Structures are given as structure tokens and as C-alpha cells.
Amino acid sequence: MSNIRLFHMAIPSYGHSRAFRCLWLLEEPGTDDFEVCMLTPGQPYAPQMQKHGVMHSYKIPTLQMDGHEIGDSGVISQLIAERYQENKQLLGVAAERIEMLQWLGMAETCITFRMPLLHLLMGNGTKLTDVQAQLIEPMRQVFRENVAHFESHFDKQGGDYLLDSGFSIADTMCAFSLHMGDSWGLMDLKSGEAPKTLAYLERMRARPAFINTKKYAELTPDLYGRGCVPIV
């Protein structure tokens, strides 16, 4: 077993769990010291993870690292970035720490937590049309405000990434939320009102590590190494 094992679930041509953020981050430095355990959608996670040595966690993402079980994509992302910082600096510079933490909060509190349909849609057979009136329409204004926040940032700051110093965990966290919001039609990024945000998202989607991470959705439940290589 590798020193790092991440548990993830995805549905082909539909979407990934929030573990996508962590897996994308693992793919970025180009190291091979990690394993990915793909779980079966629509089935309880805890029994599946227990077969691979998980003792306490019952949700994804879960990361096994150095004898610890760690949850929450933001926490996992920070730990991964710290571990591989000699390979690639993904935490920004010291002066950006507060801004970086604010973006991590934005990714969760202002985007994901305001998508209560995530747990309904990922692996439970619920269709977007089934929750349109109850969950999606009441949140349209919130989603527009989320997009406007990003657009305002790029209007003022410019640059290709959320932090001036370059690509970071702020991007893996927030770009995943934008990606899922756009893919599911929850956020309007194609009407021309947020061109800088759309351009940013397309830059993130074009990164080789992002492209590689998307491929994990096509795998059958099992253990894999970097690049979707089966672990025998």
C-alpha cells in the first residue's frame, strides 16, 4: 500500500465527488506515491472503504495518509500541497495565505454547501429535472452572485489564476465547483456576462492533470495509481 490512498466516486459522463479536487491535486506534481480507490456509486461508502482498511470514516473524500484518516476536501488539499511542496508550490506565497484560505472557504461555503442537490444527484438516481422547482430555481440568484464574485475578481486582479503567484489549491478547489455548476447548468457561464470566469474555467479544464483526473470516472471500482494505472 502507498503512503497515500484517496477514496473517490464518479459517474461516467455525469460527475465526480468532491474528491476530484484532491485527486486533481495529486495528479499535478507528477509523483507516483499515491493510490486511488474508486467506489461503487449508489452504495454505502463505509462498507466499501472498510474493505480497504478504513476504520472510522463513512464519507468521501477520505484520505488515508501516514496512519491517519482525513476528511474534507479543503483539509485534504492543504495536506497534499504541504506534502508535495518540494515538487510543486501549490499553497501560494506567505503573503497570500489569508486570500488562499478565503478562496477555500468560497469553494465550499458559498458554492458547494449552497448546492444541496449534490448528494441527491451523485449516485442516487435523481435527475436535475426532478429537483428543478424545489432546489435549483430558488438558488439561481445565489449562483449568479457566485459567478459575479469570480468575474469581479478577474476584472480587478487580472491574471490566469486566483492567486497572483500562480496555480494553487485555490484553483483546484474553486474550479471544481465552477466546473460542476457549469456542467449541470446551474451556473450561467455562457451567456456572455462572465467571459473572464469562463476563460478561467477553460484554462483549468485544459490542464493535463485535470484531464487525467476526469478519466477516473471511466474506471471500474478498484485500486489505481496515477494516470488510472491498475494496482495489481
Short mmCIF file of C-alpha atoms in Angstrom, two decimals:
data_model
loop_
_atom_site.label_atom_id
_atom_site.label_comp_id
_atom_site.label_asym_id
_atom_site.label_seq_id
_atom_site.Cartn_x
_atom_site.Cartn_y
_atom_site.Cartn_z
CA MET A 1 0.00 0.00 0.00
CA SER A 2 1.16 3.53 -0.80
CA ASN A 3 1.59 6.09 1.97
CA ILE A 4 -1.38 7.94 0.48
CA ARG A 5 -4.72 6.46 -0.54
CA LEU A 6 -7.67 8.59 -1.65
CA PHE A 7 -11.24 7.29 -1.84
CA HIS A 8 -13.31 8.66 -4.71
CA MET A 9 -16.55 8.04 -6.58
CA ALA A 10 -17.60 9.22 -10.03
CA ILE A 11 -20.30 8.56 -12.60
CA PRO A 12 -19.20 8.50 -16.28
CA SER A 13 -20.35 11.49 -18.34
CA TYR A 14 -22.12 12.91 -15.30
CA GLY A 15 -19.92 14.00 -12.44
CA HIS A 16 -17.38 13.40 -9.70
CA SER A 17 -17.48 13.59 -5.93
CA ARG A 18 -15.56 16.41 -4.26
CA ALA A 19 -12.62 14.03 -4.04
CA PHE A 20 -11.98 15.23 -7.61
CA ARG A 21 -10.30 18.30 -6.11
CA CYS A 22 -7.88 16.15 -4.13
CA LEU A 23 -7.17 13.75 -6.97
CA TRP A 24 -6.53 16.63 -9.36
CA LEU A 25 -4.06 17.98 -6.83
CA LEU A 26 -2.33 14.60 -6.57
CA GLU A 27 -2.02 14.44 -10.35
CA GLU A 28 -0.43 17.91 -10.58
CA PRO A 29 3.08 17.26 -9.13
CA GLY A 30 3.63 14.19 -11.30
CA THR A 31 4.58 11.90 -8.42
CA ASP A 32 3.59 8.24 -8.19
CA ASP A 33 3.32 7.91 -4.41
CA PHE A 34 -0.45 7.59 -4.14
CA GLU A 35 -3.34 5.22 -4.72
CA VAL A 36 -6.94 5.94 -5.65
CA CYS A 37 -9.73 3.65 -4.54
CA MET A 38 -12.75 4.08 -6.80
CA LEU A 39 -16.01 3.21 -5.04
CA THR A 40 -19.30 1.94 -6.44
CA PRO A 41 -21.88 4.72 -6.94
CA GLY A 42 -25.23 4.37 -5.20
CA GLN A 43 -23.95 2.05 -2.46
CA PRO A 44 -22.96 2.99 1.12
CA TYR A 45 -19.37 4.16 1.20
CA ALA A 46 -18.37 2.95 4.66
CA PRO A 47 -18.57 -0.82 3.97
CA GLN A 48 -16.65 -0.37 0.71
CA MET A 49 -13.91 1.63 2.41
CA GLN A 50 -13.69 -0.74 5.35
CA LYS A 51 -12.59 -3.47 2.95
CA HIS A 52 -9.54 -1.31 2.31
CA GLY A 53 -8.67 -0.63 5.92
CA VAL A 54 -10.73 2.46 6.74
CA MET A 55 -11.83 2.29 10.36
CA HIS A 56 -13.89 5.40 11.11
CA SER A 57 -14.71 7.46 8.04
CA TYR A 58 -18.01 6.96 6.26
CA LYS A 59 -17.94 9.60 3.53
CA ILE A 60 -15.85 10.81 0.62
CA PRO A 61 -13.41 12.28 0.16
CA THR A 62 -11.44 10.27 2.66
CA LEU A 63 -7.66 10.23 2.62
CA GLN A 64 -5.51 7.61 4.32
CA MET A 65 -2.11 9.16 4.99
CA ASP A 66 0.62 8.14 7.43
CA GLY A 67 -1.82 6.19 9.59
CA HIS A 68 -4.48 8.93 9.64
CA GLU A 69 -7.97 9.08 8.14
CA ILE A 70 -8.71 12.58 6.91
CA GLY A 71 -11.93 14.03 5.55
CA ASP A 72 -12.99 17.33 3.91
CA SER A 73 -11.58 18.25 0.53
CA GLY A 74 -10.18 21.56 1.77
CA VAL A 75 -8.21 19.98 4.61
CA ILE A 76 -7.01 17.14 2.39
CA SER A 77 -5.93 19.62 -0.27
CA GLN A 78 -3.83 21.60 2.19
CA LEU A 79 -2.14 18.45 3.49
CA ILE A 80 -1.39 17.19 -0.02
CA ALA A 81 0.03 20.57 -1.02
CA GLU A 82 2.25 20.63 2.07
CA ARG A 83 3.48 17.11 1.39
CA TYR A 84 4.49 17.79 -2.20
CA GLN A 85 5.61 21.41 -1.90
CA GLU A 86 9.17 20.46 -2.85
CA ASN A 87 7.81 19.10 -6.15
CA LYS A 88 5.39 21.95 -6.78
CA GLN A 89 4.36 25.02 -4.78
CA LEU A 90 0.57 24.88 -4.53
CA LEU A 91 -0.10 26.98 -1.42
CA GLY A 92 0.78 30.38 -2.82
CA VAL A 93 3.27 32.65 -1.08
CA ALA A 94 3.14 33.60 2.59
CA ALA A 95 1.56 36.99 1.89
CA GLU A 96 -1.35 35.24 0.11
CA ARG A 97 -2.25 32.86 2.92
CA ILE A 98 -5.38 34.73 4.04
CA GLU A 99 -6.57 35.14 0.46
CA MET A 100 -5.90 31.45 -0.22
CA LEU A 101 -7.95 30.41 2.84
CA GLN A 102 -10.78 32.70 1.76
CA TRP A 103 -10.90 31.03 -1.65
CA LEU A 104 -11.00 27.61 0.02
CA GLY A 105 -13.96 28.82 2.06
CA MET A 106 -15.59 30.22 -1.06
CA ALA A 107 -15.33 26.87 -2.79
CA GLU A 108 -17.27 25.16 0.00
CA THR A 109 -19.42 27.61 1.94
CA CYS A 110 -20.54 29.79 -0.94
CA ILE A 111 -20.75 27.20 -3.69
CA THR A 112 -20.91 23.56 -2.69
CA PHE A 113 -22.89 23.98 0.52
CA ARG A 114 -25.40 26.02 -1.46
CA MET A 115 -25.89 23.10 -3.81
CA PRO A 116 -27.95 20.81 -1.55
CA LEU A 117 -28.70 18.75 -4.62
CA LEU A 118 -25.14 17.39 -4.81
CA HIS A 119 -25.89 14.44 -2.56
CA LEU A 120 -29.15 13.82 -4.40
CA LEU A 121 -27.58 13.75 -7.83
CA MET A 122 -24.36 11.82 -7.24
CA GLY A 123 -25.17 8.15 -7.47
CA ASN A 124 -28.75 8.22 -6.21
CA GLY A 125 -30.62 8.22 -9.50
CA THR A 126 -32.14 11.68 -9.05
CA LYS A 127 -32.40 13.80 -12.20
CA LEU A 128 -31.89 17.55 -12.39
CA THR A 129 -35.44 17.95 -13.67
CA ASP A 130 -36.76 16.24 -10.53
CA VAL A 131 -35.36 18.95 -8.27
CA GLN A 132 -35.69 21.92 -10.64
CA ALA A 133 -38.54 23.70 -8.85
CA GLN A 134 -37.67 22.74 -5.29
CA LEU A 135 -33.90 23.23 -5.19
CA ILE A 136 -32.49 24.78 -8.34
CA GLU A 137 -34.74 27.73 -9.16
CA PRO A 138 -34.68 29.18 -5.60
CA MET A 139 -30.86 29.22 -5.82
CA ARG A 140 -30.50 30.88 -9.23
CA GLN A 141 -29.73 34.29 -7.76
CA VAL A 142 -27.16 32.80 -5.39
CA PHE A 143 -25.43 31.07 -8.30
CA ARG A 144 -25.42 34.35 -10.28
CA GLU A 145 -23.83 36.12 -7.32
CA ASN A 146 -21.20 33.39 -7.08
CA VAL A 147 -20.25 33.86 -10.72
CA ALA A 148 -20.26 37.64 -10.31
CA HIS A 149 -17.78 37.29 -7.44
CA PHE A 150 -15.30 35.50 -9.69
CA GLU A 151 -15.88 37.89 -12.58
CA SER A 152 -15.27 40.87 -10.30
CA HIS A 153 -12.05 39.29 -9.06
CA PHE A 154 -10.67 38.82 -12.58
CA ASP A 155 -11.82 42.31 -13.60
CA LYS A 156 -9.83 43.83 -10.74
CA GLN A 157 -6.88 41.48 -10.44
CA GLY A 158 -6.42 40.06 -13.92
CA GLY A 159 -4.10 37.09 -14.16
CA ASP A 160 -4.69 33.48 -15.13
CA TYR A 161 -5.22 32.12 -11.61
CA LEU A 162 -6.95 33.10 -8.39
CA LEU A 163 -3.67 33.93 -6.65
CA ASP A 164 -1.17 36.34 -8.17
CA SER A 165 1.68 33.89 -7.51
CA GLY A 166 0.17 31.28 -9.84
CA PHE A 167 -1.71 27.98 -9.80
CA SER A 168 -2.65 26.76 -6.32
CA ILE A 169 -5.14 24.77 -4.27
CA ALA A 170 -7.43 27.80 -4.52
CA ASP A 171 -7.82 26.86 -8.19
CA THR A 172 -8.37 23.12 -7.67
CA MET A 173 -11.00 23.87 -5.03
CA CYS A 174 -12.91 26.63 -6.80
CA ALA A 175 -12.55 25.45 -10.39
CA PHE A 176 -14.13 22.11 -9.49
CA SER A 177 -17.18 23.92 -8.10
CA LEU A 178 -17.40 26.08 -11.22
CA HIS A 179 -16.93 23.01 -13.42
CA MET A 180 -19.78 21.08 -11.80
CA GLY A 181 -22.02 24.14 -11.68
CA ASP A 182 -21.44 24.73 -15.38
CA SER A 183 -21.70 21.06 -16.35
CA TRP A 184 -25.07 20.72 -14.63
CA GLY A 185 -26.35 24.02 -15.98
CA LEU A 186 -26.62 25.56 -12.52
CA MET A 187 -24.33 28.50 -13.26
CA ASP A 188 -24.67 30.68 -16.33
CA LEU A 189 -21.18 30.99 -17.75
CA LYS A 190 -22.03 31.02 -21.44
CA SER A 191 -24.40 33.98 -21.79
CA GLY A 192 -21.53 36.42 -22.21
CA GLU A 193 -21.97 38.03 -18.79
CA ALA A 194 -18.92 36.33 -17.25
CA PRO A 195 -16.33 35.96 -20.03
CA LYS A 196 -13.31 36.12 -17.73
CA THR A 197 -14.71 33.45 -15.42
CA LEU A 198 -15.48 31.18 -18.36
CA ALA A 199 -11.99 31.72 -19.78
CA TYR A 200 -10.54 30.89 -16.37
CA LEU A 201 -12.55 27.67 -16.15
CA GLU A 202 -11.48 26.62 -19.64
CA ARG A 203 -7.83 27.19 -18.69
CA MET A 204 -8.30 24.91 -15.69
CA ARG A 205 -10.07 22.27 -17.77
CA ALA A 206 -7.18 22.29 -20.24
CA ARG A 207 -4.58 21.42 -17.61
CA PRO A 208 -3.21 17.88 -18.18
CA ALA A 209 -3.82 16.94 -14.54
CA PHE A 210 -7.48 18.00 -14.80
CA ILE A 211 -7.90 15.97 -17.98
CA ASN A 212 -6.26 12.94 -16.35
CA THR A 213 -8.49 13.24 -13.29
CA LYS A 214 -11.65 13.22 -15.40
CA LYS A 215 -10.61 9.82 -16.79
CA TYR A 216 -11.05 8.15 -13.40
CA ALA A 217 -14.81 8.30 -13.91
CA GLU A 218 -14.49 5.63 -16.60
CA LEU A 219 -12.85 3.11 -14.25
CA THR A 220 -14.48 0.16 -12.54
CA PRO A 221 -14.35 0.15 -8.72
CA ASP A 222 -10.84 -0.91 -7.69
CA LEU A 223 -7.41 0.43 -6.74
CA TYR A 224 -5.44 2.59 -9.18
CA GLY A 225 -2.23 4.57 -9.32
CA ARG A 226 -1.54 7.89 -11.03
CA GLY A 227 -2.79 8.01 -14.59
CA CYS A 228 -5.53 5.40 -13.94
CA VAL A 229 -3.00 2.56 -13.83
CA PRO A 230 -4.50 -0.52 -12.09
CA ILE A 231 -2.72 -1.70 -8.95
CA VAL A 232 -2.32 -5.45 -9.05
#
